[in-house]
Every structure is written in C-alpha cells, then in structure tokens.
C-alpha cells in the first residue's frame, strides 16, 4: 500500500500541469492581489493579506484535490490499470483509501506554499494556536473535493475528466467566493455561496484567522458534502468496476 501511494505521489509531482496550475498559480494570484489590497482591512480590522492567504490557499487545495484525483483515476480506469489492481492482493477499499491519502498528501504543497509566501512576503503573523487549526482544517476540509474528483474519474473518460474537473474547480472557486466576495454580485450569489462546499470550506479558515474559532455550521456543511460526494464516488466506482 505504501509503495502504491509513493508511486501515485511521484507521478503527480512529475506532472508539469499539476505544478503550474495547482501549486504556482494560487501563489501568483495571491501575490498579485495581496500587493494591491493586502494592507486594507475588512469590517473587523483583519488585513486582506490574511484573508487572501486563506482564499488562495483554499483555491490551491481545492484545485489540487480535484486534479490529483479525477484525471489519474479516469486514466487508470480507461487504460485497464484499475482492473490490474483489482486482481492484486490489495482490497478495493485499500485502493480507494490510497487514492484519498495520496490526493490529501498532494494538497499540502499548494496549501503550505501560499502560507509561507504570506509570512515571508506579506508579513502575516499569527500564534501557533491559530496556525495549527487553520492548516489542519484546510487540509481535512479537502475530502469532499477529492470525492468529487473520484466521482468524475469514475464517470467520464480520461479526455473528458480533465475539462470536467477544471470546469468544476473554477465553478466552485467562483461560487464559493474564493476569488471575489459573493456579496459583490448581490443577494442571489450570496445565496448560492451559502450552499457551496467551497464557501464553507474557506469560511473555516476565515473564521480561524479572524479569531472566532471553528464555526460548527461550516464543519457540518463540509462534512455533509463529504458524505454525499463520498457516497456518489463509491457508487460510481462500483458501477465502473462492474462494467469493466
């Protein structure tokens, strides 16, 4: 299992598109926006450089979750590699658990790099009592997006999975307020954001950096989406296995 996880992680880290769009792009977006708006503060006196650090970290983690699960899963299913894995001693649950664990491991580079840039370039400073729950919440909160990626990979071909994952990724980022505050687009957009897992995922981080702790509403919404999307991923995986 560990060898399989290591192989999966190394394969994604050698993917240039993964490095550019998932690791570097969120950092670039953060630097651009933080250097323009970073010194301003929100209604509670929190600097936008901190708010944007959470937003871009969430976007990078979301993108990493989906790109490291949807496309490889679809490619393996289409190439027959998944069928080969199913005749090995690895049980099906272990294959899925390894995919989940590998995808969560690959979330860390984009999440940590945005945080490091925030500290070094923008002077973001928080006590350990905020950094630890922030990074932990942002890491564990990616589970529903990984599940969505696995569902897409089980449903679509390798050629169709990549654009579908990218469209879903951008839609979640925009609807979840990771790029622009939903309030900028009126009450309708705010209503949409309130049911999006991406909004409540980022809100976990926003609440922590604001000193308000973890909001239980955000935890419940993210956990609920994890259950729903996890169930969809499991169903579509079983269906793809039967068809194969």
PDB file of N, CA and C in Angstrom, residues 4-86:
ATOM      1  N   UNK A   4       2.456   1.739  -3.375  1.00  0.00           N
ATOM      2  CA  UNK A   4       1.455   2.240  -4.321  1.00  0.00           C
ATOM      3  C   UNK A   4       1.217   3.733  -4.108  1.00  0.00           C
ATOM      4  N   UNK A   5       1.114   4.151  -2.830  1.00  0.00           N
ATOM      5  CA  UNK A   5       0.907   5.572  -2.523  1.00  0.00           C
ATOM      6  C   UNK A   5       2.107   6.402  -2.973  1.00  0.00           C
ATOM      7  N   UNK A   6       3.310   5.901  -2.744  1.00  0.00           N
ATOM      8  CA  UNK A   6       4.520   6.611  -3.161  1.00  0.00           C
ATOM      9  C   UNK A   6       4.555   6.775  -4.677  1.00  0.00           C
ATOM     10  N   UNK A   7       4.202   5.710  -5.398  1.00  0.00           N
ATOM     11  CA  UNK A   7       4.187   5.763  -6.860  1.00  0.00           C
ATOM     12  C   UNK A   7       3.206   6.804  -7.367  1.00  0.00           C
ATOM     13  N   UNK A   8       2.007   6.834  -6.757  1.00  0.00           N
ATOM     14  CA  UNK A   8       0.987   7.790  -7.167  1.00  0.00           C
ATOM     15  C   UNK A   8       1.452   9.226  -6.925  1.00  0.00           C
ATOM     16  N   UNK A   9       2.056   9.473  -5.769  1.00  0.00           N
ATOM     17  CA  UNK A   9       2.500  10.831  -5.438  1.00  0.00           C
ATOM     18  C   UNK A   9       3.607  11.296  -6.379  1.00  0.00           C
ATOM     19  N   UNK A  10       4.571  10.444  -6.645  1.00  0.00           N
ATOM     20  CA  UNK A  10       5.676  10.815  -7.537  1.00  0.00           C
ATOM     21  C   UNK A  10       5.183  11.083  -8.950  1.00  0.00           C
ATOM     22  N   UNK A  11       4.190  10.319  -9.370  1.00  0.00           N
ATOM     23  CA  UNK A  11       3.673  10.516 -10.730  1.00  0.00           C
ATOM     24  C   UNK A  11       3.024  11.885 -10.868  1.00  0.00           C
ATOM     25  N   UNK A  12       2.270  12.308  -9.847  1.00  0.00           N
ATOM     26  CA  UNK A  12       1.635  13.622  -9.916  1.00  0.00           C
ATOM     27  C   UNK A  12       2.653  14.748  -9.809  1.00  0.00           C
ATOM     28  N   UNK A  13       3.675  14.575  -8.983  1.00  0.00           N
ATOM     29  CA  UNK A  13       4.675  15.626  -8.813  1.00  0.00           C
ATOM     30  C   UNK A  13       5.524  15.817 -10.065  1.00  0.00           C
ATOM     31  N   UNK A  14       5.565  14.803 -10.939  1.00  0.00           N
ATOM     32  CA  UNK A  14       6.288  14.935 -12.201  1.00  0.00           C
ATOM     33  C   UNK A  14       5.422  15.557 -13.297  1.00  0.00           C
ATOM     34  N   UNK A  15       4.154  15.793 -12.977  1.00  0.00           N
ATOM     35  CA  UNK A  15       3.215  16.363 -13.948  1.00  0.00           C
ATOM     36  C   UNK A  15       3.359  17.888 -13.947  1.00  0.00           C
ATOM     37  N   UNK A  16       3.831  18.455 -15.059  1.00  0.00           N
ATOM     38  CA  UNK A  16       4.069  19.902 -15.122  1.00  0.00           C
ATOM     39  C   UNK A  16       2.788  20.701 -14.984  1.00  0.00           C
ATOM     40  N   UNK A  17       1.700  20.187 -15.541  1.00  0.00           N
ATOM     41  CA  UNK A  17       0.436  20.913 -15.434  1.00  0.00           C
ATOM     42  C   UNK A  17      -0.011  20.999 -13.974  1.00  0.00           C
ATOM     43  N   UNK A  18       0.228  19.947 -13.233  1.00  0.00           N
ATOM     44  CA  UNK A  18      -0.105  19.967 -11.806  1.00  0.00           C
ATOM     45  C   UNK A  18       0.703  21.043 -11.085  1.00  0.00           C
ATOM     46  N   UNK A  19       1.989  21.100 -11.364  1.00  0.00           N
ATOM     47  CA  UNK A  19       2.859  22.059 -10.693  1.00  0.00           C
ATOM     48  C   UNK A  19       2.448  23.492 -11.026  1.00  0.00           C
ATOM     49  N   UNK A  20       2.142  23.748 -12.314  1.00  0.00           N
ATOM     50  CA  UNK A  20       1.829  25.113 -12.751  1.00  0.00           C
ATOM     51  C   UNK A  20       0.465  25.561 -12.244  1.00  0.00           C
ATOM     52  N   UNK A  21      -0.579  24.778 -12.513  1.00  0.00           N
ATOM     53  CA  UNK A  21      -1.941  25.223 -12.230  1.00  0.00           C
ATOM     54  C   UNK A  21      -2.347  25.037 -10.777  1.00  0.00           C
ATOM     55  N   UNK A  22      -1.725  24.097 -10.096  1.00  0.00           N
ATOM     56  CA  UNK A  22      -2.165  23.775  -8.751  1.00  0.00           C
ATOM     57  C   UNK A  22      -1.249  24.366  -7.678  1.00  0.00           C
ATOM     58  N   UNK A  23       0.040  24.431  -7.944  1.00  0.00           N
ATOM     59  CA  UNK A  23       0.986  24.916  -6.941  1.00  0.00           C
ATOM     60  C   UNK A  23       1.383  26.374  -7.188  1.00  0.00           C
ATOM     61  N   UNK A  24       1.764  26.695  -8.427  1.00  0.00           N
ATOM     62  CA  UNK A  24       2.291  28.023  -8.721  1.00  0.00           C
ATOM     63  C   UNK A  24       1.182  29.057  -8.921  1.00  0.00           C
ATOM     64  N   UNK A  25       0.118  28.689  -9.636  1.00  0.00           N
ATOM     65  CA  UNK A  25      -0.934  29.650  -9.971  1.00  0.00           C
ATOM     66  C   UNK A  25      -1.578  30.286  -8.735  1.00  0.00           C
ATOM     67  N   UNK A  26      -1.946  29.520  -7.678  1.00  0.00           N
ATOM     68  CA  UNK A  26      -2.517  30.168  -6.486  1.00  0.00           C
ATOM     69  C   UNK A  26      -1.551  31.153  -5.820  1.00  0.00           C
ATOM     70  N   UNK A  27      -0.248  30.824  -5.846  1.00  0.00           N
ATOM     71  CA  UNK A  27       0.739  31.737  -5.257  1.00  0.00           C
ATOM     72  C   UNK A  27       0.811  33.038  -6.045  1.00  0.00           C
ATOM     73  N   UNK A  28       0.801  32.924  -7.380  1.00  0.00           N
ATOM     74  CA  UNK A  28       0.838  34.119  -8.230  1.00  0.00           C
ATOM     75  C   UNK A  28      -0.392  34.985  -7.991  1.00  0.00           C
ATOM     76  N   UNK A  29      -1.564  34.358  -7.941  1.00  0.00           N
ATOM     77  CA  UNK A  29      -2.787  35.112  -7.680  1.00  0.00           C
ATOM     78  C   UNK A  29      -2.723  35.804  -6.314  1.00  0.00           C
ATOM     79  N   UNK A  30      -2.197  35.110  -5.346  1.00  0.00           N
ATOM     80  CA  UNK A  30      -2.084  35.705  -4.008  1.00  0.00           C
ATOM     81  C   UNK A  30      -1.146  36.907  -4.022  1.00  0.00           C
ATOM     82  N   UNK A  31      -0.010  36.776  -4.663  1.00  0.00           N
ATOM     83  CA  UNK A  31       0.947  37.881  -4.706  1.00  0.00           C
ATOM     84  C   UNK A  31       0.365  39.104  -5.404  1.00  0.00           C
ATOM     85  N   UNK A  32      -0.331  38.878  -6.513  1.00  0.00           N
ATOM     86  CA  UNK A  32      -0.923  39.997  -7.249  1.00  0.00           C
ATOM     87  C   UNK A  32      -1.948  40.732  -6.393  1.00  0.00           C
ATOM     88  N   UNK A  33      -2.886  39.970  -5.828  1.00  0.00           N
ATOM     89  CA  UNK A  33      -3.971  40.596  -5.071  1.00  0.00           C
ATOM     90  C   UNK A  33      -3.501  41.150  -3.730  1.00  0.00           C
ATOM     91  N   UNK A  34      -2.601  40.436  -3.069  1.00  0.00           N
ATOM     92  CA  UNK A  34      -2.129  40.894  -1.761  1.00  0.00           C
ATOM     93  C   UNK A  34      -1.317  42.174  -1.873  1.00  0.00           C
ATOM     94  N   UNK A  35      -0.554  42.306  -2.968  1.00  0.00           N
ATOM     95  CA  UNK A  35       0.239  43.523  -3.137  1.00  0.00           C
ATOM     96  C   UNK A  35      -0.615  44.717  -3.549  1.00  0.00           C
ATOM     97  N   UNK A  36      -1.842  44.458  -3.993  1.00  0.00           N
ATOM     98  CA  UNK A  36      -2.762  45.558  -4.331  1.00  0.00           C
ATOM     99  C   UNK A  36      -3.665  45.889  -3.147  1.00  0.00           C
ATOM    100  N   UNK A  37      -4.262  44.851  -2.544  1.00  0.00           N
ATOM    101  CA  UNK A  37      -5.263  45.082  -1.493  1.00  0.00           C
ATOM    102  C   UNK A  37      -4.808  44.646  -0.100  1.00  0.00           C
ATOM    103  N   UNK A  38      -3.607  44.078   0.014  1.00  0.00           N
ATOM    104  CA  UNK A  38      -3.198  43.434   1.256  1.00  0.00           C
ATOM    105  C   UNK A  38      -3.212  44.313   2.483  1.00  0.00           C
ATOM    106  N   UNK A  39      -2.926  45.603   2.355  1.00  0.00           N
ATOM    107  CA  UNK A  39      -2.852  46.484   3.521  1.00  0.00           C
ATOM    108  C   UNK A  39      -4.220  46.988   3.971  1.00  0.00           C
ATOM    109  N   UNK A  40      -5.234  46.786   3.131  1.00  0.00           N
ATOM    110  CA  UNK A  40      -6.579  47.186   3.535  1.00  0.00           C
ATOM    111  C   UNK A  40      -7.114  46.200   4.564  1.00  0.00           C
ATOM    112  N   UNK A  41      -8.160  46.595   5.260  1.00  0.00           N
ATOM    113  CA  UNK A  41      -8.751  45.731   6.281  1.00  0.00           C
ATOM    114  C   UNK A  41     -10.236  45.541   6.013  1.00  0.00           C
ATOM    115  N   UNK A  42     -10.758  44.436   6.542  1.00  0.00           N
ATOM    116  CA  UNK A  42     -12.191  44.202   6.408  1.00  0.00           C
ATOM    117  C   UNK A  42     -12.929  44.893   7.544  1.00  0.00           C
ATOM    118  N   UNK A  43     -14.209  44.600   7.673  1.00  0.00           N
ATOM    119  CA  UNK A  43     -15.005  45.275   8.699  1.00  0.00           C
ATOM    120  C   UNK A  43     -14.544  44.992  10.112  1.00  0.00           C
ATOM    121  N   UNK A  44     -13.866  43.866  10.315  1.00  0.00           N
ATOM    122  CA  UNK A  44     -13.405  43.514  11.645  1.00  0.00           C
ATOM    123  C   UNK A  44     -11.974  43.909  11.926  1.00  0.00           C
ATOM    124  N   UNK A  45     -11.353  44.627  11.006  1.00  0.00           N
ATOM    125  CA  UNK A  45      -9.978  45.055  11.198  1.00  0.00           C
ATOM    126  C   UNK A  45      -8.931  44.045  10.767  1.00  0.00           C
ATOM    127  N   UNK A  46      -9.351  42.970  10.137  1.00  0.00           N
ATOM    128  CA  UNK A  46      -8.413  41.939   9.680  1.00  0.00           C
ATOM    129  C   UNK A  46      -7.835  42.333   8.323  1.00  0.00           C
ATOM    130  N   UNK A  47      -6.519  42.286   8.194  1.00  0.00           N
ATOM    131  CA  UNK A  47      -5.876  42.659   6.935  1.00  0.00           C
ATOM    132  C   UNK A  47      -6.270  41.702   5.815  1.00  0.00           C
ATOM    133  N   UNK A  48      -6.465  42.269   4.631  1.00  0.00           N
ATOM    134  CA  UNK A  48      -6.842  41.439   3.488  1.00  0.00           C
ATOM    135  C   UNK A  48      -5.723  40.490   3.072  1.00  0.00           C
ATOM    136  N   UNK A  49      -4.486  40.796   3.426  1.00  0.00           N
ATOM    137  CA  UNK A  49      -3.402  39.872   3.108  1.00  0.00           C
ATOM    138  C   UNK A  49      -3.617  38.535   3.809  1.00  0.00           C
ATOM    139  N   UNK A  50      -4.227  38.559   4.996  1.00  0.00           N
ATOM    140  CA  UNK A  50      -4.528  37.324   5.726  1.00  0.00           C
ATOM    141  C   UNK A  50      -5.747  36.629   5.111  1.00  0.00           C
ATOM    142  N   UNK A  51      -6.781  37.420   4.817  1.00  0.00           N
ATOM    143  CA  UNK A  51      -7.992  36.861   4.200  1.00  0.00           C
ATOM    144  C   UNK A  51      -7.653  36.224   2.857  1.00  0.00           C
ATOM    145  N   UNK A  52      -6.856  36.923   2.051  1.00  0.00           N
ATOM    146  CA  UNK A  52      -6.480  36.405   0.736  1.00  0.00           C
ATOM    147  C   UNK A  52      -5.590  35.176   0.855  1.00  0.00           C
ATOM    148  N   UNK A  53      -4.774  35.103   1.895  1.00  0.00           N
ATOM    149  CA  UNK A  53      -3.951  33.919   2.105  1.00  0.00           C
ATOM    150  C   UNK A  53      -4.834  32.685   2.278  1.00  0.00           C
ATOM    151  N   UNK A  54      -5.897  32.831   3.049  1.00  0.00           N
ATOM    152  CA  UNK A  54      -6.836  31.720   3.234  1.00  0.00           C
ATOM    153  C   UNK A  54      -7.548  31.396   1.924  1.00  0.00           C
ATOM    154  N   UNK A  55      -7.997  32.436   1.217  1.00  0.00           N
ATOM    155  CA  UNK A  55      -8.739  32.227  -0.034  1.00  0.00           C
ATOM    156  C   UNK A  55      -7.898  31.513  -1.078  1.00  0.00           C
ATOM    157  N   UNK A  56      -6.661  31.974  -1.272  1.00  0.00           N
ATOM    158  CA  UNK A  56      -5.811  31.369  -2.287  1.00  0.00           C
ATOM    159  C   UNK A  56      -5.284  30.001  -1.856  1.00  0.00           C
ATOM    160  N   UNK A  57      -5.082  29.836  -0.550  1.00  0.00           N
ATOM    161  CA  UNK A  57      -4.721  28.515  -0.050  1.00  0.00           C
ATOM    162  C   UNK A  57      -5.854  27.528  -0.271  1.00  0.00           C
ATOM    163  N   UNK A  58      -7.090  27.986  -0.036  1.00  0.00           N
ATOM    164  CA  UNK A  58      -8.262  27.138  -0.265  1.00  0.00           C
ATOM    165  C   UNK A  58      -8.407  26.803  -1.742  1.00  0.00           C
ATOM    166  N   UNK A  59      -8.187  27.800  -2.605  1.00  0.00           N
ATOM    167  CA  UNK A  59      -8.282  27.542  -4.040  1.00  0.00           C
ATOM    168  C   UNK A  59      -7.224  26.527  -4.489  1.00  0.00           C
ATOM    169  N   UNK A  60      -5.992  26.698  -4.037  1.00  0.00           N
ATOM    170  CA  UNK A  60      -4.938  25.764  -4.409  1.00  0.00           C
ATOM    171  C   UNK A  60      -5.224  24.358  -3.911  1.00  0.00           C
ATOM    172  N   UNK A  61      -5.725  24.240  -2.679  1.00  0.00           N
ATOM    173  CA  UNK A  61      -6.046  22.932  -2.125  1.00  0.00           C
ATOM    174  C   UNK A  61      -7.210  22.293  -2.872  1.00  0.00           C
ATOM    175  N   UNK A  62      -8.216  23.103  -3.212  1.00  0.00           N
ATOM    176  CA  UNK A  62      -9.362  22.600  -3.980  1.00  0.00           C
ATOM    177  C   UNK A  62      -8.910  22.092  -5.349  1.00  0.00           C
ATOM    178  N   UNK A  63      -8.091  22.896  -6.017  1.00  0.00           N
ATOM    179  CA  UNK A  63      -7.600  22.504  -7.345  1.00  0.00           C
ATOM    180  C   UNK A  63      -6.762  21.250  -7.266  1.00  0.00           C
ATOM    181  N   UNK A  64      -5.887  21.174  -6.281  1.00  0.00           N
ATOM    182  CA  UNK A  64      -5.045  20.001  -6.115  1.00  0.00           C
ATOM    183  C   UNK A  64      -5.886  18.762  -5.851  1.00  0.00           C
ATOM    184  N   UNK A  65      -6.908  18.904  -5.005  1.00  0.00           N
ATOM    185  CA  UNK A  65      -7.776  17.776  -4.669  1.00  0.00           C
ATOM    186  C   UNK A  65      -8.407  17.161  -5.913  1.00  0.00           C
ATOM    187  N   UNK A  66      -8.917  18.025  -6.774  1.00  0.00           N
ATOM    188  CA  UNK A  66      -9.652  17.524  -7.926  1.00  0.00           C
ATOM    189  C   UNK A  66      -8.724  17.044  -9.045  1.00  0.00           C
ATOM    190  N   UNK A  67      -7.653  17.791  -9.290  1.00  0.00           N
ATOM    191  CA  UNK A  67      -6.765  17.417 -10.385  1.00  0.00           C
ATOM    192  C   UNK A  67      -5.947  16.171 -10.064  1.00  0.00           C
ATOM    193  N   UNK A  68      -5.678  15.925  -8.785  1.00  0.00           N
ATOM    194  CA  UNK A  68      -4.893  14.753  -8.414  1.00  0.00           C
ATOM    195  C   UNK A  68      -5.758  13.515  -8.221  1.00  0.00           C
ATOM    196  N   UNK A  69      -7.061  13.658  -8.375  1.00  0.00           N
ATOM    197  CA  UNK A  69      -7.947  12.501  -8.219  1.00  0.00           C
ATOM    198  C   UNK A  69      -8.725  12.186  -9.498  1.00  0.00           C
ATOM    199  N   UNK A  70      -9.323  13.190 -10.123  1.00  0.00           N
ATOM    200  CA  UNK A  70     -10.199  12.933 -11.267  1.00  0.00           C
ATOM    201  C   UNK A  70      -9.453  12.367 -12.468  1.00  0.00           C
ATOM    202  N   UNK A  71      -8.428  13.068 -12.926  1.00  0.00           N
ATOM    203  CA  UNK A  71      -7.745  12.674 -14.166  1.00  0.00           C
ATOM    204  C   UNK A  71      -6.974  11.367 -14.010  1.00  0.00           C
ATOM    205  N   UNK A  72      -6.149  11.185 -12.961  1.00  0.00           N
ATOM    206  CA  UNK A  72      -5.453   9.897 -12.824  1.00  0.00           C
ATOM    207  C   UNK A  72      -6.412   8.719 -12.684  1.00  0.00           C
ATOM    208  N   UNK A  73      -7.501   8.928 -11.954  1.00  0.00           N
ATOM    209  CA  UNK A  73      -8.473   7.846 -11.762  1.00  0.00           C
ATOM    210  C   UNK A  73      -9.119   7.454 -13.089  1.00  0.00           C
ATOM    211  N   UNK A  74      -9.508   8.435 -13.878  1.00  0.00           N
ATOM    212  CA  UNK A  74     -10.111   8.150 -15.186  1.00  0.00           C
ATOM    213  C   UNK A  74      -9.106   7.484 -16.123  1.00  0.00           C
ATOM    214  N   UNK A  75      -7.873   7.953 -16.091  1.00  0.00           N
ATOM    215  CA  UNK A  75      -6.834   7.372 -16.950  1.00  0.00           C
ATOM    216  C   UNK A  75      -6.569   5.927 -16.585  1.00  0.00           C
ATOM    217  N   UNK A  76      -6.477   5.627 -15.302  1.00  0.00           N
ATOM    218  CA  UNK A  76      -6.224   4.263 -14.863  1.00  0.00           C
ATOM    219  C   UNK A  76      -7.388   3.344 -15.215  1.00  0.00           C
ATOM    220  N   UNK A  77      -8.596   3.855 -15.064  1.00  0.00           N
ATOM    221  CA  UNK A  77      -9.766   3.045 -15.394  1.00  0.00           C
ATOM    222  C   UNK A  77      -9.807   2.739 -16.883  1.00  0.00           C
ATOM    223  N   UNK A  78      -9.514   3.757 -17.709  1.00  0.00           N
ATOM    224  CA  UNK A  78      -9.592   3.590 -19.160  1.00  0.00           C
ATOM    225  C   UNK A  78      -8.451   2.712 -19.693  1.00  0.00           C
ATOM    226  N   UNK A  79      -7.280   2.817 -19.107  1.00  0.00           N
ATOM    227  CA  UNK A  79      -6.127   2.055 -19.589  1.00  0.00           C
ATOM    228  C   UNK A  79      -6.134   0.595 -19.147  1.00  0.00           C
ATOM    229  N   UNK A  80      -6.993   0.275 -18.182  1.00  0.00           N
ATOM    230  CA  UNK A  80      -7.026  -1.090 -17.676  1.00  0.00           C
ATOM    231  C   UNK A  80      -6.191  -1.300 -16.426  1.00  0.00           C
ATOM    232  N   UNK A  81      -5.488  -0.247 -15.981  1.00  0.00           N
ATOM    233  CA  UNK A  81      -4.655  -0.370 -14.792  1.00  0.00           C
ATOM    234  C   UNK A  81      -5.497  -0.653 -13.549  1.00  0.00           C
ATOM    235  N   UNK A  82      -6.701  -0.087 -13.491  1.00  0.00           N
ATOM    236  CA  UNK A  82      -7.563  -0.342 -12.355  1.00  0.00           C
ATOM    237  C   UNK A  82      -7.943  -1.815 -12.278  1.00  0.00           C
ATOM    238  N   UNK A  83      -8.196  -2.443 -13.433  1.00  0.00           N
ATOM    239  CA  UNK A  83      -8.509  -3.878 -13.438  1.00  0.00           C
ATOM    240  C   UNK A  83      -7.318  -4.700 -12.968  1.00  0.00           C
ATOM    241  N   UNK A  84      -6.112  -4.236 -13.329  1.00  0.00           N
ATOM    242  CA  UNK A  84      -4.914  -4.931 -12.861  1.00  0.00           C
ATOM    243  C   UNK A  84      -4.789  -4.831 -11.339  1.00  0.00           C
ATOM    244  N   UNK A  85      -5.094  -3.667 -10.796  1.00  0.00           N
ATOM    245  CA  UNK A  85      -5.021  -3.501  -9.347  1.00  0.00           C
ATOM    246  C   UNK A  85      -6.030  -4.401  -8.640  1.00  0.00           C
ATOM    247  N   UNK A  86      -7.169  -4.619  -9.271  1.00  0.00           N
ATOM    248  CA  UNK A  86      -8.219  -5.398  -8.629  1.00  0.00           C
ATOM    249  C   UNK A  86      -7.891  -6.880  -8.533  1.00  0.00           C
TER     250      UNK A  86
END
